[in-house]
PDB file of C-alpha atoms (C1' of nucleotides) in Angstrom:
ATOM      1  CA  UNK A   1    -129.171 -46.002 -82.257  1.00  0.00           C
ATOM      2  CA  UNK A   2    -132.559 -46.690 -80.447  1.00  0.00           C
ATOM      3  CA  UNK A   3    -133.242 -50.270 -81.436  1.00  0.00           C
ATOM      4  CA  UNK A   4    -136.821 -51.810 -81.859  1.00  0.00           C
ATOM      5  CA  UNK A   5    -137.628 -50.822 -77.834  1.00  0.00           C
ATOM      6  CA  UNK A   6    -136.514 -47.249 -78.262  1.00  0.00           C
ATOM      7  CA  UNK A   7    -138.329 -46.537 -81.552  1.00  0.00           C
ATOM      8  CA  UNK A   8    -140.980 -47.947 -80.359  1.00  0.00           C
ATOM      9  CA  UNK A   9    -141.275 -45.847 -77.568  1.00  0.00           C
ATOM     10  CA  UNK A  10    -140.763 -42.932 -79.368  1.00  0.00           C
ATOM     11  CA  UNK A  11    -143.573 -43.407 -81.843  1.00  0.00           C
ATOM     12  CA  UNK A  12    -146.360 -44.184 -79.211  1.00  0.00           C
ATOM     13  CA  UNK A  13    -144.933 -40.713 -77.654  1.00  0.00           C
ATOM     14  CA  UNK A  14    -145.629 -39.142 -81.095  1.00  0.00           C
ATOM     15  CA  UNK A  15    -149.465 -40.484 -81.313  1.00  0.00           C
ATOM     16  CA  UNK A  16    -150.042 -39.227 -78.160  1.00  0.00           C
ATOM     17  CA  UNK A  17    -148.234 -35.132 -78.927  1.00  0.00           C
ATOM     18  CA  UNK A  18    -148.285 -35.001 -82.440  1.00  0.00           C
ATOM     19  CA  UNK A  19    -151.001 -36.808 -84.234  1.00  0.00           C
ATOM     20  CA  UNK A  20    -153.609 -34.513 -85.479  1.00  0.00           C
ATOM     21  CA  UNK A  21    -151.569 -31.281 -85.042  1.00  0.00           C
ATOM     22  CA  UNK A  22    -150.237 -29.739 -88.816  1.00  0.00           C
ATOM     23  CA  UNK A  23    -146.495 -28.492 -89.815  1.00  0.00           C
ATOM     24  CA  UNK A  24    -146.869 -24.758 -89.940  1.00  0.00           C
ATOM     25  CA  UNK A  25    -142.914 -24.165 -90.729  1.00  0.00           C
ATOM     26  CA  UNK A  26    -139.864 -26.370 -90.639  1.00  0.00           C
ATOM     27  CA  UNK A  27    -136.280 -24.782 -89.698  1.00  0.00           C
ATOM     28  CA  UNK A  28    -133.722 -26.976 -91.509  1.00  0.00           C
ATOM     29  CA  UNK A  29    -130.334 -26.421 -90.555  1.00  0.00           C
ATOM     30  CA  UNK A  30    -128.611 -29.432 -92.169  1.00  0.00           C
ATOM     31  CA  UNK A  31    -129.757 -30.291 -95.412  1.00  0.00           C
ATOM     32  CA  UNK A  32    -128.125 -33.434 -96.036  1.00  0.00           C
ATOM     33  CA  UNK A  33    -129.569 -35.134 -93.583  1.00  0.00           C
ATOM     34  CA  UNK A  34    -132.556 -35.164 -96.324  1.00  0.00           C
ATOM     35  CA  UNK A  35    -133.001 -38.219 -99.086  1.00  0.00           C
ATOM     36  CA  UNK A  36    -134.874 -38.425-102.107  1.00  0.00           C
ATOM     37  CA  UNK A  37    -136.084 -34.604-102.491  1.00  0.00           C
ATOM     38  CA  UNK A  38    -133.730 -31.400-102.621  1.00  0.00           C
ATOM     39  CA  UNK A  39    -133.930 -29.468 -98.849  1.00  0.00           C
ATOM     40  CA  UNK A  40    -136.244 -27.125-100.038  1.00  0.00           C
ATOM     41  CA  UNK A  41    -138.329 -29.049-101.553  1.00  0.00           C
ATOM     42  CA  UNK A  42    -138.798 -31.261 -98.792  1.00  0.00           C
ATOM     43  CA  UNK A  43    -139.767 -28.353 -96.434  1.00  0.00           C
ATOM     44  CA  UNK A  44    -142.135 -27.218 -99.404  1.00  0.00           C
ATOM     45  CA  UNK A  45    -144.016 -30.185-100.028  1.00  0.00           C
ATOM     46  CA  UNK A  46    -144.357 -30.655 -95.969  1.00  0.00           C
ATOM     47  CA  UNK A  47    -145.090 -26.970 -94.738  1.00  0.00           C
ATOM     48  CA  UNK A  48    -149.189 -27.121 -94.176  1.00  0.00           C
ATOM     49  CA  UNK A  49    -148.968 -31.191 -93.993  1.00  0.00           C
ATOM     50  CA  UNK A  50    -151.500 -32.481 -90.848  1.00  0.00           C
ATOM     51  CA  UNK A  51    -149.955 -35.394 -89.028  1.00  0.00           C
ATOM     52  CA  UNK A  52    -152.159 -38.435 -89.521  1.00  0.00           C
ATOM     53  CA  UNK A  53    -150.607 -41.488 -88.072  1.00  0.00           C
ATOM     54  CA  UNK A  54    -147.117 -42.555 -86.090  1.00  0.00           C
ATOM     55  CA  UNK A  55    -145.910 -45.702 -87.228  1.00  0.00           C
ATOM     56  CA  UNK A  56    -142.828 -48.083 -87.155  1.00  0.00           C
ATOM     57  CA  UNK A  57    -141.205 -50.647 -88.991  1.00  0.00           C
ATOM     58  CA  UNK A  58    -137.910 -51.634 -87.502  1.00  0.00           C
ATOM     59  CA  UNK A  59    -136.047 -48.877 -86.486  1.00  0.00           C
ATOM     60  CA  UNK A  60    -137.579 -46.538 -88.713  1.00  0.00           C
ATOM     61  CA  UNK A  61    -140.258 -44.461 -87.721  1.00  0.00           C
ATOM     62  CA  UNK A  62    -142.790 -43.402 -90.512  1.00  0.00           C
ATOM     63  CA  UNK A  63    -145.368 -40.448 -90.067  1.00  0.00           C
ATOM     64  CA  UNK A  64    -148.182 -40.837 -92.068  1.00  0.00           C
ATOM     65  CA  UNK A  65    -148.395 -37.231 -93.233  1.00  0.00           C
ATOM     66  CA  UNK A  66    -151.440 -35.247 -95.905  1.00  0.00           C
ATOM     67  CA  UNK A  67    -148.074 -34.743 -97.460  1.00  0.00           C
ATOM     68  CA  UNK A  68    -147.133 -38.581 -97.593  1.00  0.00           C
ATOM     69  CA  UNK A  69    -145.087 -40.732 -95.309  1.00  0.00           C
ATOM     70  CA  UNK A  70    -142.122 -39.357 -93.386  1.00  0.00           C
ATOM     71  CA  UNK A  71    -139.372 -42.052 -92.756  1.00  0.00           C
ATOM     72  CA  UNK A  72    -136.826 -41.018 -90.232  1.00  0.00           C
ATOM     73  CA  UNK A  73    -134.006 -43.271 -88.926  1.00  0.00           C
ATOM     74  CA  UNK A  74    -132.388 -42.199 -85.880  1.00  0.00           C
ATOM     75  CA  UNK A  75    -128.828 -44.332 -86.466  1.00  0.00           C
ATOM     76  CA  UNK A  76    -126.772 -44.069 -83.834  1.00  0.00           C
ATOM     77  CA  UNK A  77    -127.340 -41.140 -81.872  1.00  0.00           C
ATOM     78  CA  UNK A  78    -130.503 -39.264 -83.572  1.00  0.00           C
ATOM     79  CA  UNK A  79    -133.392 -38.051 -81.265  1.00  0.00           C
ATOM     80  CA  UNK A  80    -137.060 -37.143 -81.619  1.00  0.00           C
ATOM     81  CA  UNK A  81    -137.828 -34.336 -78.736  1.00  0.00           C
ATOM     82  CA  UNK A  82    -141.279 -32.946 -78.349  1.00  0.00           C
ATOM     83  CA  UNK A  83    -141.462 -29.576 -77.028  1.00  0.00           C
ATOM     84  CA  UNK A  84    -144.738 -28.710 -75.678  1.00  0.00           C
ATOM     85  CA  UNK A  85    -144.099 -24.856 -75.367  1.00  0.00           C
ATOM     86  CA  UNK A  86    -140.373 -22.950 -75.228  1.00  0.00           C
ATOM     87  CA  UNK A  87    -137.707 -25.327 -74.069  1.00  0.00           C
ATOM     88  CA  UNK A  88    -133.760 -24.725 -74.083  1.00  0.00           C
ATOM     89  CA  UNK A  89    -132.317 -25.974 -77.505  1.00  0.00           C
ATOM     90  CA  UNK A  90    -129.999 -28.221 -77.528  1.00  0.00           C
ATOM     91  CA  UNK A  91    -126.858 -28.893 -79.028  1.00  0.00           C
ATOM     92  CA  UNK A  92    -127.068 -30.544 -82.604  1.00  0.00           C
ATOM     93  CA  UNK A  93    -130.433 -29.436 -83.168  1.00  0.00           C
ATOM     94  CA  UNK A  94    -130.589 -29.833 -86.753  1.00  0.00           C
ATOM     95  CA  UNK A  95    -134.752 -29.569 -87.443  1.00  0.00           C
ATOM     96  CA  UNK A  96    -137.427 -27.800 -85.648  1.00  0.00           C
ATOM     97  CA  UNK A  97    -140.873 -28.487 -87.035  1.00  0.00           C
ATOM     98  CA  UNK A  98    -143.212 -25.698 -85.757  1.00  0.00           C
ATOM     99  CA  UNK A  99    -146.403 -27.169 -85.133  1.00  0.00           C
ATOM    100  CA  UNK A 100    -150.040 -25.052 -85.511  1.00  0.00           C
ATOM    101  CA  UNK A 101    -150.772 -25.359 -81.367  1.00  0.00           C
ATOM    102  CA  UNK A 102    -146.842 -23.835 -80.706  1.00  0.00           C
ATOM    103  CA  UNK A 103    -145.424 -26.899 -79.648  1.00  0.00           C
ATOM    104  CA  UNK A 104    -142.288 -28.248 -81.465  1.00  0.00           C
ATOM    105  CA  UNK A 105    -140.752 -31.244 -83.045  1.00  0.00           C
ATOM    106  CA  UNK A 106    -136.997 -31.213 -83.144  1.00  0.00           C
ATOM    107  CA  UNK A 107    -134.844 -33.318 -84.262  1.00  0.00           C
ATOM    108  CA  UNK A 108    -130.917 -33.302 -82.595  1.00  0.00           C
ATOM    109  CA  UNK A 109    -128.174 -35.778 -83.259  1.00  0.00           C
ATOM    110  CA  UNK A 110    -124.830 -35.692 -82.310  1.00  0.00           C
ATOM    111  CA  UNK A 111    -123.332 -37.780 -84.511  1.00  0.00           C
ATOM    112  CA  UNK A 112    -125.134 -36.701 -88.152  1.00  0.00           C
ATOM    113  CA  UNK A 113    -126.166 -40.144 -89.084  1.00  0.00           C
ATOM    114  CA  UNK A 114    -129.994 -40.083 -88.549  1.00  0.00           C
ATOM    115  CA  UNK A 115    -131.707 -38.977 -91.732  1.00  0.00           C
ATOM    116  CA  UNK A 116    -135.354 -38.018 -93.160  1.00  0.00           C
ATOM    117  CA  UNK A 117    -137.204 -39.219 -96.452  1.00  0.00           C
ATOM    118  CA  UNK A 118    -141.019 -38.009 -97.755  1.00  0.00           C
ATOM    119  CA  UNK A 119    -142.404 -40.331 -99.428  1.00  0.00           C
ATOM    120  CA  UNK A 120    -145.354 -38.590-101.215  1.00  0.00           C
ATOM    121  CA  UNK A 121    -146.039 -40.847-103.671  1.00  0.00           C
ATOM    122  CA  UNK A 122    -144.461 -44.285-104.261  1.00  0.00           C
ATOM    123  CA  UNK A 123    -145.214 -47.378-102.630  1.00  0.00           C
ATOM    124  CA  UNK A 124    -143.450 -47.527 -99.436  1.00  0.00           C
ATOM    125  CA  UNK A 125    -141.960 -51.045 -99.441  1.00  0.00           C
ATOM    126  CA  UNK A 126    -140.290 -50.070-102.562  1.00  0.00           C
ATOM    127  CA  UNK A 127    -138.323 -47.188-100.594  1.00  0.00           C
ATOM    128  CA  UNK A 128    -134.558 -48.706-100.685  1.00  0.00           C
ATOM    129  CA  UNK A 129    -134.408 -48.428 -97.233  1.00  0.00           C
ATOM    130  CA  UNK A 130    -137.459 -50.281 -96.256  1.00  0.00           C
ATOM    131  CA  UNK A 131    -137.398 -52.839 -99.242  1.00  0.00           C
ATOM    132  CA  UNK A 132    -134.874 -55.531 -97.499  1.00  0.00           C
ATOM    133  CA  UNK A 133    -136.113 -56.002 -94.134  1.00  0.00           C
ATOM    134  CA  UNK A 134    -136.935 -59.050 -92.656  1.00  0.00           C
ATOM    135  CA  UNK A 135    -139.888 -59.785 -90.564  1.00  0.00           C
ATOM    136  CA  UNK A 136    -140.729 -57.951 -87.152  1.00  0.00           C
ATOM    137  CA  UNK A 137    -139.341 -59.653 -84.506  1.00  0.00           C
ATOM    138  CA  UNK A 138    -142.285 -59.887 -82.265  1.00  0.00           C
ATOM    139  CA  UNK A 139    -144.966 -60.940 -85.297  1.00  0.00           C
ATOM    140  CA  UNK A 140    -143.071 -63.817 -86.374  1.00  0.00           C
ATOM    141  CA  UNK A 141    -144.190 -67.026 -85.101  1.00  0.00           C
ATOM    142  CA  UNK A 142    -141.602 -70.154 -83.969  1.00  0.00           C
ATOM    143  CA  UNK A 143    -142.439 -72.081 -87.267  1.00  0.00           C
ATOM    144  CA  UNK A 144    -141.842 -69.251 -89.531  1.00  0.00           C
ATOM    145  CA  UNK A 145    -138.160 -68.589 -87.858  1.00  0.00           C
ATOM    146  CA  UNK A 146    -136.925 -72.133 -87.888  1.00  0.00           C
ATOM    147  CA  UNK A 147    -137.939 -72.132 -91.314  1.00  0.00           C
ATOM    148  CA  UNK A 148    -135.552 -68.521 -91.864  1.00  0.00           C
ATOM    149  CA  UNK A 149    -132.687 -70.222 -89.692  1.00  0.00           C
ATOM    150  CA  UNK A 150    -132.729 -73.570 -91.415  1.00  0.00           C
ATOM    151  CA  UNK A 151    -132.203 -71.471 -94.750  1.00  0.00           C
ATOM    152  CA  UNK A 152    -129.555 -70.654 -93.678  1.00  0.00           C
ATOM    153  CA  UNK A 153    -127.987 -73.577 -92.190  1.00  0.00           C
ATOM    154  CA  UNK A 154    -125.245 -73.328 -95.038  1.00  0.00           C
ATOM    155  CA  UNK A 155    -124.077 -69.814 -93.061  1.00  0.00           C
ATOM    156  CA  UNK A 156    -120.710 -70.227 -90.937  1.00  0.00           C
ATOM    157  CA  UNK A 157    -121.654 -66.544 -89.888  1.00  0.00           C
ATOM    158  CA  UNK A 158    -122.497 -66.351 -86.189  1.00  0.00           C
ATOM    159  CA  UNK A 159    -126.188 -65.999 -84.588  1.00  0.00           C
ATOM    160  CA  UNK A 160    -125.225 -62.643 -83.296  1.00  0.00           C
ATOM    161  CA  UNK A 161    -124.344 -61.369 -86.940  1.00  0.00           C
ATOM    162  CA  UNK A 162    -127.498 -63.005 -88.185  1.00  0.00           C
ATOM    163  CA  UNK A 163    -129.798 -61.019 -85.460  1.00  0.00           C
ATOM    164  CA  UNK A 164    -128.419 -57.935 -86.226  1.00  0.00           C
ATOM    165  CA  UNK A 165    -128.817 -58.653 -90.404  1.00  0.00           C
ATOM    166  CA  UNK A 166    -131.824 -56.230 -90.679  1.00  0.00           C
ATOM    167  CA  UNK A 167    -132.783 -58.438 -93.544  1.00  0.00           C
ATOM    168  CA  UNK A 168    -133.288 -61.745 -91.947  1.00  0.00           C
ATOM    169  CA  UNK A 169    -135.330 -60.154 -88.667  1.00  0.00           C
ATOM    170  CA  UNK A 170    -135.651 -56.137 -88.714  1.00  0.00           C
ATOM    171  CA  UNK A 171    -135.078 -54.473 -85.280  1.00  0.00           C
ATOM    172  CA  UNK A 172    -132.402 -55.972 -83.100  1.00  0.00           C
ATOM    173  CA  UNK A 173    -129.313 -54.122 -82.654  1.00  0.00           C
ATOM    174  CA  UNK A 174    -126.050 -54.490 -80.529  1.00  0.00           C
ATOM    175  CA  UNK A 175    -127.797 -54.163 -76.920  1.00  0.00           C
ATOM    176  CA  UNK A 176    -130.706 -56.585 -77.560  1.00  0.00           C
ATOM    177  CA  UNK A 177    -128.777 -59.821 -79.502  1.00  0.00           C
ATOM    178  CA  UNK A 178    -126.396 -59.930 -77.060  1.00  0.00           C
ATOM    179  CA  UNK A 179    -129.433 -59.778 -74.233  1.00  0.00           C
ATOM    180  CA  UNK A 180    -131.601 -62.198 -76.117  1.00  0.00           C
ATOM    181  CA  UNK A 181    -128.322 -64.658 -76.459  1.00  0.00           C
ATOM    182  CA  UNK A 182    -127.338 -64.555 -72.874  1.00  0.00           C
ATOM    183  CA  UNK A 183    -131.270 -65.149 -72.038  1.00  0.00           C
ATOM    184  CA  UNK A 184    -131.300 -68.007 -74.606  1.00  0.00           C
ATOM    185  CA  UNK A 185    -127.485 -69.709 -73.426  1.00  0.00           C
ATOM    186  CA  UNK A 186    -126.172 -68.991 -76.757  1.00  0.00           C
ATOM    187  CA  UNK A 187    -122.399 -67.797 -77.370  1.00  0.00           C
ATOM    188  CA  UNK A 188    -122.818 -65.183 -79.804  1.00  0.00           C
ATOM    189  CA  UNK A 189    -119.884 -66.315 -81.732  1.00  0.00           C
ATOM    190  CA  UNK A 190    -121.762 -69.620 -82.331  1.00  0.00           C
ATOM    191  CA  UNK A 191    -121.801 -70.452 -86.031  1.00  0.00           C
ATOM    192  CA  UNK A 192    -125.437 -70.383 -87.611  1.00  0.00           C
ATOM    193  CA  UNK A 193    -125.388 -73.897 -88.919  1.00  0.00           C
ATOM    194  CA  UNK A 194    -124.725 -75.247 -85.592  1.00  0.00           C
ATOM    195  CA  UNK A 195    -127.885 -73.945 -84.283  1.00  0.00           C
ATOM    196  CA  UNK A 196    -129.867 -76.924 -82.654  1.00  0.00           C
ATOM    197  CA  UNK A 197    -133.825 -77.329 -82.724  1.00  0.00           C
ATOM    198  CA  UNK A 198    -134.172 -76.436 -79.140  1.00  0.00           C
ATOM    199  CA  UNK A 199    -131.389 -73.603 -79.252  1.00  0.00           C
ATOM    200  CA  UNK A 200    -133.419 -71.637 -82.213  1.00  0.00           C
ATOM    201  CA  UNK A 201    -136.497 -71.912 -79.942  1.00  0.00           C
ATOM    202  CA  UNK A 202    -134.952 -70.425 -77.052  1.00  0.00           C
ATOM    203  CA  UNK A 203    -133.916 -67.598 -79.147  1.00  0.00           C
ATOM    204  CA  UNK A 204    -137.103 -67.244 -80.931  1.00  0.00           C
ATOM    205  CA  UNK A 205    -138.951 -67.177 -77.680  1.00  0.00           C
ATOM    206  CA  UNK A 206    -136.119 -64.741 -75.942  1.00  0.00           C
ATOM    207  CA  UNK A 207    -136.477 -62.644 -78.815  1.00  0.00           C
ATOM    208  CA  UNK A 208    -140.146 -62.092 -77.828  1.00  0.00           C
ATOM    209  CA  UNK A 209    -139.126 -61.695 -73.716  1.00  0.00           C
ATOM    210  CA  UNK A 210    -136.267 -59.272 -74.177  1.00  0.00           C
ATOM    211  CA  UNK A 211    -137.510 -56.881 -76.396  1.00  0.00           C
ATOM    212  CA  UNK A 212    -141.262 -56.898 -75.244  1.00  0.00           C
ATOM    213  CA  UNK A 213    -140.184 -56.736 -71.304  1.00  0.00           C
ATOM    214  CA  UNK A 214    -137.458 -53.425 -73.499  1.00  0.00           C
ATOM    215  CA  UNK A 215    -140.745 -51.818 -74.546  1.00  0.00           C
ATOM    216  CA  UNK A 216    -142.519 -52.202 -71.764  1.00  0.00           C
ATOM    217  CA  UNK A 217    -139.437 -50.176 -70.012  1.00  0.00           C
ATOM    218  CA  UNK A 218    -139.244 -47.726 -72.812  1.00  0.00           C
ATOM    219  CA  UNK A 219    -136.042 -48.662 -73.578  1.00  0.00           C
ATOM    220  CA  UNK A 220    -132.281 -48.421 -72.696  1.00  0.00           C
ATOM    221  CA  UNK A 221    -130.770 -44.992 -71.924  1.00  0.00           C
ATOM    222  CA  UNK A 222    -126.681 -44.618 -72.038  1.00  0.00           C
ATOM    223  CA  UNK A 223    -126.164 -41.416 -73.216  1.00  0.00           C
ATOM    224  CA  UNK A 224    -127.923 -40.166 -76.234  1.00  0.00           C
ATOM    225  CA  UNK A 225    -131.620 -42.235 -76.200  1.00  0.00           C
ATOM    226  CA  UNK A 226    -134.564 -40.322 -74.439  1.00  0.00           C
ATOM    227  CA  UNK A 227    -138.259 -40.818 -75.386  1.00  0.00           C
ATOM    228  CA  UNK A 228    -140.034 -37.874 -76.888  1.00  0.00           C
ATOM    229  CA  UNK A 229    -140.358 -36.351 -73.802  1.00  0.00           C
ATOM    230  CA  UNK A 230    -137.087 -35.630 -73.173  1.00  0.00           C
ATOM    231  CA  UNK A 231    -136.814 -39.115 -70.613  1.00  0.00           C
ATOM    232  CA  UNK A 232    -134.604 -41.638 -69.877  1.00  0.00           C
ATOM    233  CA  UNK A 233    -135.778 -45.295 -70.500  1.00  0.00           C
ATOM    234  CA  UNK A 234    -135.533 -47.650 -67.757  1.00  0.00           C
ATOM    235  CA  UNK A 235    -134.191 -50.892 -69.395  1.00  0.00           C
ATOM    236  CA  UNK A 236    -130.364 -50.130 -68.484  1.00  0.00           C
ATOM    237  CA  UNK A 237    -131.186 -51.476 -65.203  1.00  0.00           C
ATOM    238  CA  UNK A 238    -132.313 -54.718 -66.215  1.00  0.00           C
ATOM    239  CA  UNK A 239    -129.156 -55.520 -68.965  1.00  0.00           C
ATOM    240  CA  UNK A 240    -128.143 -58.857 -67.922  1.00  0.00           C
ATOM    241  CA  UNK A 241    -124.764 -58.371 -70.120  1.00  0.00           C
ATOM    242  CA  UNK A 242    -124.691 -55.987 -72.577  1.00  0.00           C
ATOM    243  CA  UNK A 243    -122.233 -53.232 -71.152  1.00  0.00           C
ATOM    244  CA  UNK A 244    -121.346 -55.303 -67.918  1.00  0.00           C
ATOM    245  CA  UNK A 245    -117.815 -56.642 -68.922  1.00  0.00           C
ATOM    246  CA  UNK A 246    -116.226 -57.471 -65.561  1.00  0.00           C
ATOM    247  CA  UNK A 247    -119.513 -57.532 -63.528  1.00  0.00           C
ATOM    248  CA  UNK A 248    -120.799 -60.878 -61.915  1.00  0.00           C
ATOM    249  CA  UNK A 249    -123.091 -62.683 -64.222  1.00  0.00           C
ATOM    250  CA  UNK A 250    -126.327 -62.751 -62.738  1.00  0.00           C
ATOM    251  CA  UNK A 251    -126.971 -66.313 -63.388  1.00  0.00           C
ATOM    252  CA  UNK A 252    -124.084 -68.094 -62.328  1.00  0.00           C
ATOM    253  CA  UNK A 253    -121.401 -65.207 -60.935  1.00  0.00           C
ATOM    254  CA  UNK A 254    -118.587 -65.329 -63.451  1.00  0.00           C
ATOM    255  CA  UNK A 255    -117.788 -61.771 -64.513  1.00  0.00           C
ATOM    256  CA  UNK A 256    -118.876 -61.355 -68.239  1.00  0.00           C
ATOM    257  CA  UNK A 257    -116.774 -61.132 -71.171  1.00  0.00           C
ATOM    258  CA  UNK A 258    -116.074 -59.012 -73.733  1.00  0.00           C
ATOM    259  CA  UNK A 259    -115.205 -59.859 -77.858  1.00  0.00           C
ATOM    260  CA  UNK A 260    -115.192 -57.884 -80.867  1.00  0.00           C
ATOM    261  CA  UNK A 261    -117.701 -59.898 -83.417  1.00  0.00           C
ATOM    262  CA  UNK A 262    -118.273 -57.986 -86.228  1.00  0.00           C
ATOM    263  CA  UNK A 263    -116.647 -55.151 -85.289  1.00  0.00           C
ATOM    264  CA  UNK A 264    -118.892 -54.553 -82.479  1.00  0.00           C
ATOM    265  CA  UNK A 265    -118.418 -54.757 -78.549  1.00  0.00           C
ATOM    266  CA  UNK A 266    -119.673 -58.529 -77.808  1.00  0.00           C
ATOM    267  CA  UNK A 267    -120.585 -59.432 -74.147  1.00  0.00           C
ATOM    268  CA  UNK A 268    -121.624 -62.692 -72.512  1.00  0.00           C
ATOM    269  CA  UNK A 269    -121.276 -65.324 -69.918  1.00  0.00           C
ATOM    270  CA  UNK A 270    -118.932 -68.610 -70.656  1.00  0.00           C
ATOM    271  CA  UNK A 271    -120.422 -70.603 -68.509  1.00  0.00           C
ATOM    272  CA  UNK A 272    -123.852 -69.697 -69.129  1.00  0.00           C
ATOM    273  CA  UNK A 273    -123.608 -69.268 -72.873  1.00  0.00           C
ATOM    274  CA  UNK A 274    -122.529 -72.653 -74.895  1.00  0.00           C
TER     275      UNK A 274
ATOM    276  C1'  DC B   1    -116.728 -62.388 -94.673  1.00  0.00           C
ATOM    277  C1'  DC B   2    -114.123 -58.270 -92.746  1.00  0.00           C
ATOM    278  C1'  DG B   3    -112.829 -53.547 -92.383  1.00  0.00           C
ATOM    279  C1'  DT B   4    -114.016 -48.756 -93.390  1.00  0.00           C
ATOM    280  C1'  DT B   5    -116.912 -44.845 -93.483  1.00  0.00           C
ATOM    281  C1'  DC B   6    -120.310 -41.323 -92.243  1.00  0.00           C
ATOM    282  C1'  DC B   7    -119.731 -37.734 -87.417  1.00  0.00           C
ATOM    283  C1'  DT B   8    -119.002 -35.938 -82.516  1.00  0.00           C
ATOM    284  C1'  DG B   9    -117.818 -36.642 -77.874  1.00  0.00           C
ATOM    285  C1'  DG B  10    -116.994 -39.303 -73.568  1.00  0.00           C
ATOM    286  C1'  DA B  11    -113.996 -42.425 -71.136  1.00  0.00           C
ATOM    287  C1'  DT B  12    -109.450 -44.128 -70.066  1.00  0.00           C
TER     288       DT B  12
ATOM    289  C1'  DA C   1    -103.589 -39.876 -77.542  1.00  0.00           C
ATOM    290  C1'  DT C   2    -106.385 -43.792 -78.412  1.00  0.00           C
ATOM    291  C1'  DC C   3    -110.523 -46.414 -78.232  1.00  0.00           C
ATOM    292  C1'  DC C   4    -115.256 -46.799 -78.123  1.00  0.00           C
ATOM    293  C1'  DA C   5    -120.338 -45.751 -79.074  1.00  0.00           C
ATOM    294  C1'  DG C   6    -128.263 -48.201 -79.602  1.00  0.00           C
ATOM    295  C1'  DG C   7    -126.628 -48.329 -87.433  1.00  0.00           C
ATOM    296  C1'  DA C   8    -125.943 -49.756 -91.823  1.00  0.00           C
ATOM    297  C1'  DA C   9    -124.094 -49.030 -96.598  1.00  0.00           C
ATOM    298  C1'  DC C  10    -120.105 -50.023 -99.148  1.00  0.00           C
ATOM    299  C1'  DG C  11    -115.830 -52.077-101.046  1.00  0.00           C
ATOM    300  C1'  DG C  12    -112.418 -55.611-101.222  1.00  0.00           C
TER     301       DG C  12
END
DNA sequence: CCGTTCCTGGAT
DNA sequence: ATCCAGGAACGG
């Protein structure tokens, strides 16, 4: 999925197209992709709803609707794409919103996963999928993380697994802890209650590099993430070793490596990386 | 903790 | 044919 970087994107796209326009229909061609409410009831409650806001927290987008808030995760492979006026539909298109100037808000993912929840009445942090996440990544201070890490000092789990745990720090995904590790000299694999002093700063403060210089690119493209435009991010260019198994390590030359941590494609440099 | 699962498709 | 993929819930 579009990590932090990519949602991110995606939403500032969204105030600038869709805030202040109103849902005038919604074609819904996979219903399960819906939580909470029934299909139809979800398209009834959110026909006639103006768009008021476009916000984030981690990876989930949340549009502040006169219907209530609309969570949508994208997962894996899920895309926002704002059509201005008729464009080609693509494959996996599996909701069109029809907004009241003619434009369009679809939603297409390949691989199902993404899904949508309204929110019209409840208080959001008690939505089960928003309840258990840690702190943003770029709000939290250096104090405030040592103090998370040093809880859990008891953890043999490795750093990488702890980035990624949406409940100790919400955002960071596969393609950013393994960037923010390489930047900080950190072997993923390392153990959480080995983390030093000085290594949980580097990370802290990578944390903040990596994914602000991510935004600031509008993210990493592979194959499925495009902003709400329809375009690529720019970030790929500047992965240091996520995806580059084989390729010199920019620091020092050795070709990067590739593990399986977690079940997940793991990629650093051994010299580099301690 | 790890593996599996939800899906589809691209790469090898 | 087999493995892998920006996520995360679930079960053992």
């Amino acid at each position: 999925m579009p990590e932090l970087p990519e949602v991110e994107t995606i939403r500032r796209d969204l105030v600038k197209s869709i805030v202040g326009l109103t849902i005038i229909d919604i074609d819904l061609r996979l219903p399960k992709l819906i939580r909470g409410y029934s299909a139809e009831e979800f398209v009834r409650r959110l026909k006639g709803a103006k768009v008021l806001e476009a916000g984030r927290r981690a990876k989930m987008l949340i549009l502040k609707t006169s219907a209530g808030e609309l969570l949508i995760h994208l997962k894996m492979s899920g895309r926002l794409i704002y059509c201005p006026a008729a464009c080609l539909e693509e494959k996996h298109t599996h909701v069109i919103f029809f907004m009241d100037n003619g434009s369009e808000l679809r939603f297409v993912d390949m691989r199902k996963f993404g899904f949508f929840r309204l929110v019209a009445d409840s208080e959001l942090s008690t939505i089960p999928e928003l309840a258990n996440l840690g702190p943003e990544p770029l709000d939290i201070s250096l104090s405030e993380f040592t103090r998370l890490i040093n809880k859990k000092k008891t953890s043999k789990r490795s750093i990488k697994a702890l980035l990624m745990d949406q409940s100790f720090v919400a955002g960071i995904g596969n393609i950013y802890a393994d960037e923010v590790l390489f930047a900080a000299g950190v072997m993923p694999s390392r153990p959480v209650l080995s983390m030093t002093e000085g290594e949980t700063a580097a990370i802290h403060h990578q944390i903040r590099t990596v994914l602000s210089l991510a935004v600031k690119n509008r993210g990493t493209s592979f194959s499925q993430y495009v902003d709400a435009s329809g375009q690529t991010g720019r970030h790929q260019e500047q992965l240091k070793v996520y995806r580059q198994t084989g390729k010199s390590c920019p620091r020092c030359g050795k070709p990067i490596e590739r593990i399986k941590l977690g079940g997940r494609g793991t990629h650093f440099c051994s010299d580099c990386q301690r």
